[in-house]
Coordinates of C-alpha atoms in Angstrom, one line a residue:
M1 CA 49.1 66.8 139.7
P2 CA 50.7 66.5 136.2
F3 CA 52.3 63.3 135.1
S4 CA 56.1 63.0 134.5
R5 CA 57.6 62.3 131.1
E6 CA 58.4 58.7 132.2
Q7 CA 54.8 58.1 133.2
K8 CA 53.4 59.5 129.9
A9 CA 55.9 57.3 128.0
K10 CA 54.8 54.2 130.0
A11 CA 51.1 54.9 129.3
K12 CA 51.9 55.3 125.6
A13 CA 53.8 52.0 125.6
V14 CA 50.9 50.3 127.2
R15 CA 48.5 51.7 124.7
Y16 CA 50.5 50.4 121.7
G17 CA 51.2 47.0 123.3
K18 CA 54.9 47.5 124.1
G19 CA 54.5 47.5 127.8
G20 CA 51.6 45.1 128.2
E21 CA 48.1 44.8 127.0
P22 CA 44.9 46.1 128.7
L23 CA 43.6 42.5 128.7
S24 CA 45.4 39.5 130.0
A25 CA 46.5 36.6 127.9
T26 CA 43.2 34.9 128.6
G27 CA 41.3 37.9 127.1
S28 CA 39.9 39.2 130.4
S29 CA 40.7 41.8 133.0
V30 CA 39.0 43.6 135.9
C31 CA 37.3 47.0 136.0
C32 CA 39.4 49.4 138.1
K33 CA 36.7 51.8 139.2
P34 CA 37.5 53.1 142.6
G35 CA 35.1 51.8 145.2
G36 CA 33.9 48.9 143.0
C37 CA 32.4 48.2 139.6
L38 CA 28.7 49.0 139.0
R39 CA 28.2 45.6 137.5
D40 CA 27.9 42.5 139.5
E41 CA 30.7 40.9 137.6
R42 CA 33.8 43.2 137.5
S43 CA 35.6 41.2 134.8
L44 CA 36.1 42.7 131.4
E45 CA 36.0 40.4 128.4
L46 CA 37.3 41.0 124.9
D47 CA 33.8 41.8 123.6
D48 CA 33.6 44.6 126.2
L49 CA 36.7 46.4 125.0
P50 CA 34.9 48.9 122.6
E51 CA 32.7 50.0 125.5
T52 CA 35.6 50.9 127.8
E53 CA 37.7 53.9 128.9
R54 CA 41.3 53.8 129.9
V55 CA 42.8 55.6 132.9
V56 CA 46.4 56.0 133.9
C57 CA 47.6 55.8 137.5
S58 CA 50.4 58.1 138.7
N59 CA 51.9 55.2 140.6
E60 CA 54.3 53.4 138.3
G61 CA 54.0 50.2 140.3
C62 CA 50.1 50.1 140.2
A63 CA 48.7 46.7 139.7
Q64 CA 45.2 47.8 138.6
S65 CA 44.1 47.1 135.0
G66 CA 43.6 50.8 134.0
I67 CA 40.3 49.9 132.2
M68 CA 36.8 50.8 133.2
H69 CA 33.3 50.2 131.7
K70 CA 32.0 53.4 130.2
A71 CA 29.1 53.4 132.7
C72 CA 31.6 53.0 135.6
F73 CA 33.8 55.8 134.2
T74 CA 30.9 58.1 133.7
E75 CA 30.0 57.8 137.4
F76 CA 33.6 58.2 138.4
E77 CA 33.9 61.4 136.3
D78 CA 30.7 62.8 137.8
Q79 CA 32.2 62.4 141.3
V80 CA 35.3 64.2 140.2
L81 CA 33.2 67.0 138.6
S82 CA 31.2 67.4 141.9
Y83 CA 34.5 67.8 143.7
L84 CA 35.8 70.3 141.1
K85 CA 32.6 72.4 141.4
G86 CA 33.6 73.6 144.9
T87 CA 37.3 73.9 144.5
G88 CA 39.4 77.1 143.9
R89 CA 38.8 79.1 140.7
A90 CA 36.6 76.3 139.3
R91 CA 33.7 77.6 141.4
G92 CA 33.1 80.3 138.8
W93 CA 33.2 77.8 135.8
S94 CA 30.0 76.6 134.1
E95 CA 29.2 72.9 133.8
K96 CA 30.5 72.9 130.2
Q97 CA 33.8 74.5 131.2
R98 CA 34.3 72.0 134.1
R99 CA 33.8 69.0 131.7
Q100 CA 36.2 70.5 129.2
N101 CA 38.9 71.2 131.7
V102 CA 38.6 68.3 134.2
W103 CA 41.2 66.1 132.5
N104 CA 43.6 68.8 131.2
K105 CA 46.2 70.6 133.4
K106 CA 43.9 73.5 134.2
G107 CA 41.3 71.4 135.9
Y108 CA 43.1 68.3 136.9
D109 CA 45.5 70.2 139.1
L110 CA 42.5 71.2 141.2
A111 CA 40.6 67.9 141.2
F112 CA 43.3 65.2 141.4
K113 CA 42.6 64.6 145.1
A114 CA 39.2 63.1 144.1
C115 CA 40.9 60.7 141.7
S116 CA 42.5 58.3 144.2
C117 CA 43.3 54.9 142.8
D118 CA 42.5 51.6 144.6
C119 CA 46.2 50.8 144.8
G120 CA 46.4 53.5 147.5
K121 CA 49.5 55.1 146.2
G122 CA 48.5 57.1 143.1
F123 CA 45.8 59.1 141.3
L124 CA 43.9 58.2 138.2
R125 CA 43.7 60.3 135.1
K126 CA 41.8 59.7 131.8
D127 CA 43.9 58.6 128.9
M128 CA 42.8 61.2 126.2
D129 CA 44.6 59.2 123.5
Y130 CA 43.1 55.8 124.2
R131 CA 41.3 54.0 121.3
P132 CA 40.1 50.4 121.7
S133 CA 42.5 48.3 119.7
L134 CA 40.0 45.6 118.7
A135 CA 36.3 45.6 117.9
A136 CA 33.9 43.0 119.2
D137 CA 34.5 40.6 116.2
G138 CA 38.3 40.7 116.7
E139 CA 38.9 42.9 113.6
P140 CA 40.5 46.3 113.7
S141 CA 38.0 48.9 114.8
S142 CA 36.9 51.8 112.6
L143 CA 38.8 54.2 114.9
E144 CA 42.0 52.4 114.2
N145 CA 41.2 52.5 110.4
D146 CA 40.7 56.3 110.8
D147 CA 44.1 56.6 112.4
K148 CA 45.7 54.7 109.5
K149 CA 44.0 57.0 107.0
K150 CA 45.4 60.0 108.8
K151 CA 48.9 58.6 108.8
K152 CA 48.6 58.1 105.0
L153 CA 47.6 61.7 104.6
K154 CA 50.6 62.8 106.6
K155 CA 53.0 60.6 104.5
S156 CA 51.7 62.0 101.3
G157 CA 52.9 65.4 102.3
E158 CA 49.7 67.2 101.2
K159 CA 47.7 69.0 103.8
P160 CA 44.4 70.8 103.7
T161 CA 44.8 74.5 103.1
I162 CA 42.5 77.3 104.0
N163 CA 43.0 80.8 102.7
V164 CA 41.2 83.5 104.6
C165 CA 41.3 87.3 104.2
K166 CA 43.4 89.3 106.7
S167 CA 42.4 92.6 108.1
G168 CA 42.6 95.3 105.6
S169 CA 42.4 92.9 102.6
G170 CA 39.6 92.3 100.1
H171 CA 36.2 91.0 100.9
S172 CA 36.3 87.6 99.2
M173 CA 37.3 84.3 100.7
S174 CA 38.4 81.1 99.0
H175 CA 38.5 77.7 100.6
T176 CA 40.3 74.9 99.0
R177 CA 40.7 71.4 100.4
T178 CA 42.6 68.5 98.8
H179 CA 42.8 64.9 100.0
S180 CA 45.0 62.3 98.4
S181 CA 45.7 58.7 99.2
S182 CA 48.4 56.2 98.1
S183 CA 46.2 55.1 95.2
G184 CA 46.5 58.5 93.6
Y185 CA 42.8 59.4 94.1
S186 CA 42.2 63.0 95.0
T187 CA 39.2 65.2 95.5
S188 CA 39.1 69.0 95.7
S189 CA 36.4 71.4 96.5
S190 CA 36.3 75.2 96.5
L191 CA 33.8 77.7 97.6
S192 CA 33.8 81.5 97.6
G193 CA 31.4 84.2 98.8
S194 CA 31.3 87.6 100.2
M195 CA 32.3 88.3 103.7
G196 CA 28.7 89.3 104.5
D197 CA 27.8 85.6 103.9
V198 CA 30.6 84.5 106.1
S199 CA 29.5 86.6 109.1
G200 CA 26.0 85.2 108.8
Y201 CA 27.2 81.6 108.3
G202 CA 25.4 81.5 105.0
L203 CA 27.9 79.3 103.2
N204 CA 27.7 75.6 102.6
G205 CA 30.9 75.0 104.7
S206 CA 30.9 74.3 108.4
Q207 CA 29.9 77.0 110.9
N208 CA 33.1 76.6 112.8
A209 CA 35.2 77.4 109.7
A210 CA 33.0 80.4 109.0
R211 CA 33.3 81.7 112.5
K212 CA 37.1 81.3 112.5
S213 CA 37.3 83.1 109.1
S214 CA 35.1 86.0 110.4
T215 CA 37.2 86.4 113.5
E216 CA 40.4 86.6 111.5
C217 CA 38.9 89.1 109.1
Y218 CA 37.5 91.5 111.7
I219 CA 39.2 91.1 115.0
Q220 CA 42.9 91.7 114.9
K221 CA 45.8 90.2 116.9
R222 CA 47.9 92.6 118.9
T223 CA 51.5 92.6 117.9
D224 CA 52.9 95.3 120.2
M225 CA 52.1 97.9 122.9
A226 CA 53.4 100.9 120.9
A227 CA 50.3 103.0 121.5
F228 CA 50.6 102.7 125.3
K229 CA 54.4 103.2 125.3
N230 CA 54.0 106.4 123.3
S231 CA 51.3 107.8 125.6
L232 CA 52.2 106.6 129.1
P233 CA 55.3 107.1 131.3
R234 CA 57.4 104.1 131.9
H235 CA 56.3 103.6 135.5
R236 CA 52.7 103.1 134.3
M237 CA 53.5 100.3 131.9
N238 CA 52.3 97.5 134.1
S239 CA 49.2 95.5 134.9
Y240 CA 48.1 97.9 137.6
N241 CA 47.4 100.5 134.9
I242 CA 46.8 98.4 131.8
R243 CA 44.4 95.4 131.6
M244 CA 46.5 92.5 130.5
D245 CA 45.4 89.1 129.3
D246 CA 46.0 86.3 131.8
E247 CA 45.1 82.7 130.9
K248 CA 45.2 81.8 134.6
D249 CA 42.1 83.8 135.3
G250 CA 39.9 80.7 134.7
P251 CA 36.9 80.9 132.5
P252 CA 36.9 83.3 129.4
D253 CA 35.8 86.9 130.0
D254 CA 32.1 87.3 129.2
L255 CA 32.4 91.0 128.4
R256 CA 35.2 90.4 126.0
Q257 CA 33.2 87.7 124.2
L258 CA 30.1 90.0 124.1
V259 CA 32.1 92.8 122.5
T260 CA 33.9 90.7 119.9
S261 CA 30.9 88.7 118.9
G262 CA 28.8 91.9 118.6
L263 CA 31.4 93.4 116.3
I264 CA 31.7 90.3 114.2
S265 CA 27.9 90.2 113.7
H266 CA 28.0 93.8 112.6
R267 CA 31.0 93.1 110.3
L268 CA 33.2 95.6 112.1
G269 CA 36.8 95.4 113.3
K270 CA 37.1 99.0 114.5
V271 CA 35.0 101.4 116.6
P272 CA 35.2 105.2 116.7
C273 CA 36.2 107.1 119.8
C274 CA 32.9 108.7 121.0
L275 CA 34.7 112.0 121.7
C276 CA 37.2 112.6 118.9
R277 CA 35.9 110.0 116.3
K278 CA 39.3 108.4 116.0
Q279 CA 39.0 104.8 114.7
L280 CA 40.2 102.2 117.2
P281 CA 40.8 98.6 116.2
I282 CA 39.5 95.9 118.6
Y283 CA 41.9 93.1 119.5
D284 CA 41.3 89.5 120.4
K285 CA 43.0 89.7 123.8
Y286 CA 43.5 92.3 126.5
P287 CA 44.2 95.1 126.2
V288 CA 41.3 94.9 123.7
V289 CA 41.6 98.5 122.6
D290 CA 44.1 101.5 122.7
G291 CA 41.9 103.2 125.3
I292 CA 38.8 101.7 127.1
V293 CA 35.4 100.3 126.1
C294 CA 32.3 100.8 128.1
L295 CA 28.6 99.8 127.8
T296 CA 26.0 102.5 128.2
P297 CA 22.3 101.7 128.9
L298 CA 21.0 104.6 126.7
E299 CA 21.8 105.3 123.1
P300 CA 23.6 108.7 123.0
K301 CA 22.9 111.1 120.2
A302 CA 26.2 110.6 118.4
P303 CA 27.2 111.4 114.8
Q304 CA 27.3 107.7 114.0
R305 CA 24.9 105.0 115.2
L306 CA 26.4 103.0 118.0
I307 CA 26.5 99.2 118.2
P308 CA 23.7 97.7 120.2
L309 CA 24.5 94.6 122.3
R310 CA 22.4 92.4 124.6
H311 CA 23.8 92.1 128.1
E312 CA 22.0 90.5 131.0
S313 CA 18.6 90.6 129.2
S314 CA 18.8 94.3 128.4
V315 CA 20.1 96.2 125.4
V316 CA 23.3 98.3 125.9
Y317 CA 25.4 100.3 123.5
L318 CA 29.1 100.1 123.0
L319 CA 31.2 103.2 123.6
A320 CA 35.0 103.5 123.1
V321 CA 37.3 106.3 124.3
C322 CA 40.9 106.6 122.9
L323 CA 44.0 107.1 125.0
Q324 CA 44.4 110.8 124.0
C325 CA 40.9 111.7 125.3
I326 CA 41.4 109.6 128.5
L327 CA 44.7 111.2 129.4
G328 CA 43.5 114.7 128.7
K329 CA 45.6 115.3 125.5
N330 CA 42.3 116.1 123.9
S331 CA 40.6 118.4 126.3
T332 CA 37.1 117.3 127.4
S333 CA 35.0 119.4 129.8
C334 CA 31.4 119.6 131.0
S335 CA 29.5 122.2 129.0
S336 CA 27.6 123.3 132.1
C337 CA 30.3 123.8 134.7
S338 CA 33.5 123.6 132.5
T339 CA 34.9 120.9 134.8
P340 CA 37.5 118.8 132.8
W341 CA 36.7 115.1 132.4
S342 CA 39.6 112.7 132.9
G343 CA 39.7 108.9 132.7
E344 CA 43.1 108.4 134.3
H345 CA 41.5 106.5 137.2
L346 CA 40.3 103.8 134.7
L347 CA 42.1 100.6 133.8
L348 CA 43.3 101.1 130.3
G349 CA 42.5 98.5 127.7
G350 CA 39.6 97.1 129.7
I351 CA 35.9 96.8 129.2
Y352 CA 33.4 98.4 131.7
A353 CA 29.8 97.2 132.0
F354 CA 28.7 100.8 133.0
D355 CA 28.8 104.3 131.5
V356 CA 32.1 105.8 132.6
F357 CA 30.9 109.3 131.9
S358 CA 28.0 109.1 134.4
A359 CA 30.1 107.4 137.1
L360 CA 31.3 110.8 138.6
P361 CA 28.7 113.5 138.2
C362 CA 30.5 116.9 138.4
C363 CA 27.6 119.3 138.8
E364 CA 23.8 119.3 139.5
A365 CA 23.1 119.6 135.8
R366 CA 24.2 115.9 135.5
T367 CA 21.8 114.8 138.2
I368 CA 18.6 116.3 136.7
C369 CA 15.5 114.0 137.0
C370 CA 14.1 113.0 133.6
R371 CA 10.6 113.9 134.8
C372 CA 10.5 116.8 137.3
Q373 CA 13.7 118.5 136.0
E374 CA 15.0 118.8 139.6
P375 CA 18.1 117.1 141.0
A376 CA 17.3 113.4 141.3
I377 CA 20.0 112.9 143.9
Q378 CA 22.3 115.3 145.8
L379 CA 25.9 115.3 144.7
T380 CA 27.0 114.1 148.1
G381 CA 24.6 111.2 147.7
A382 CA 25.8 110.5 144.2
S383 CA 29.4 110.2 145.4
M384 CA 28.2 107.3 147.7
L385 CA 26.8 105.3 144.8
S386 CA 29.0 102.8 143.0
Y387 CA 30.0 103.4 139.4
S388 CA 27.6 100.7 138.1
Q389 CA 24.7 102.2 140.2
C390 CA 25.2 105.6 138.5
S391 CA 24.3 103.9 135.2
G392 CA 21.4 102.1 136.6
V393 CA 17.8 102.8 137.5
F394 CA 17.0 104.5 140.8
S395 CA 14.2 106.7 142.2
C396 CA 14.2 110.5 142.1
E397 CA 14.4 112.0 145.6
N398 CA 11.8 114.6 144.7
C399 CA 9.1 112.9 142.6
G400 CA 10.0 109.2 143.1
Y401 CA 10.1 108.6 139.4
E402 CA 12.3 105.6 138.6
D403 CA 14.6 106.0 135.6
I404 CA 18.3 106.2 134.4
H405 CA 18.8 109.8 135.6
L406 CA 22.6 110.2 135.6
V407 CA 23.4 109.1 132.0
Q408 CA 23.6 112.2 129.9
P409 CA 24.1 112.7 126.1
L410 CA 27.7 113.0 124.8
S411 CA 26.7 116.5 123.5
S412 CA 26.9 117.7 127.1
Y413 CA 30.7 117.6 126.8
E414 CA 32.9 120.0 124.9
V415 CA 35.9 118.5 123.2
V416 CA 38.9 120.4 122.0
L417 CA 41.3 118.3 119.9
S418 CA 45.0 118.7 120.4
A419 CA 47.1 120.0 117.5
P420 CA 48.7 117.1 115.6
S421 CA 52.4 116.6 116.4

């Protein structure tokens, strides 16, 4: 349940002392943990203030103090997390994701019912901006001093600048940071290195800055859908045919993270189509490519070495297929039975955890056992398997040998490129 603008303004006023102080005039207050404080004495003294957390009640007329001991708040937060674990889309979140989202809109909208206030009319929410105003000795705390320093930096008008290379630019990076204060004192530092050092986090800067720089250099941001508009009819320009990015899906997509991190580690921003060799850029959000990406368990014999990735404790290889090959503009057919291959049934722009070429075997030549050279499974039986099972290990019906029988090399297809328009 999100707070209204008036409630947020009231909470901010309380924080800065304009609408009341967290402690009373006598320097004491009461811990407001629902169900009772963990300590025998619920009172909060001035010395306890640095070891507290503030919560805000959605009830404007709430008479509770809005302050908890940190130990009390930790237990309260654990109870909310336990409730969130079995609620809605949060069931699929990891423990880290639940802790990150519990107090923001994405998680609190699911868990607010577990945050009932003792006033009986509202729900508690952690004040993410709360900083204890006084330290134990009555002097301004270090946190408050840090806030003052940040304000001075903003007033000076000088901000830290980071220059990173964009896609298609050179391979060098410069990093310049300048700090200045009212006294006129300034420090500056610069560092430079090759992009190979950045991808391996071999610089003296922070790993987070290096990771961000690498992502900006290799993984591009999609600016339009021109490739899809030029290849698809208008009635197919929708989320039923194209994988679109939706932040409401909950946790980040593991396959997308696997592909992007693998490309960054190999210092790549593009992958070739496995059929026509057209270079396809990889984007940071769905649709991740102008075509599809799939993971095959066996390394096909291709002109270029494919990218190995580790997925679910096994090594897989990244394959990409462009829109022209998927839609049949570049003719692709089986070299054994001449049956044309088409990927129009696939969700464009998506990532598949199985080999899309082995999902629908067209003839017995694609079901041959790796050992006895007889059909490992009948075509009628292969049609009963799921797409992912066709890329997995199963026993041959003739000799019982377990292997990945249906994944065939890309050389078993014949590709005829269309004439350029």
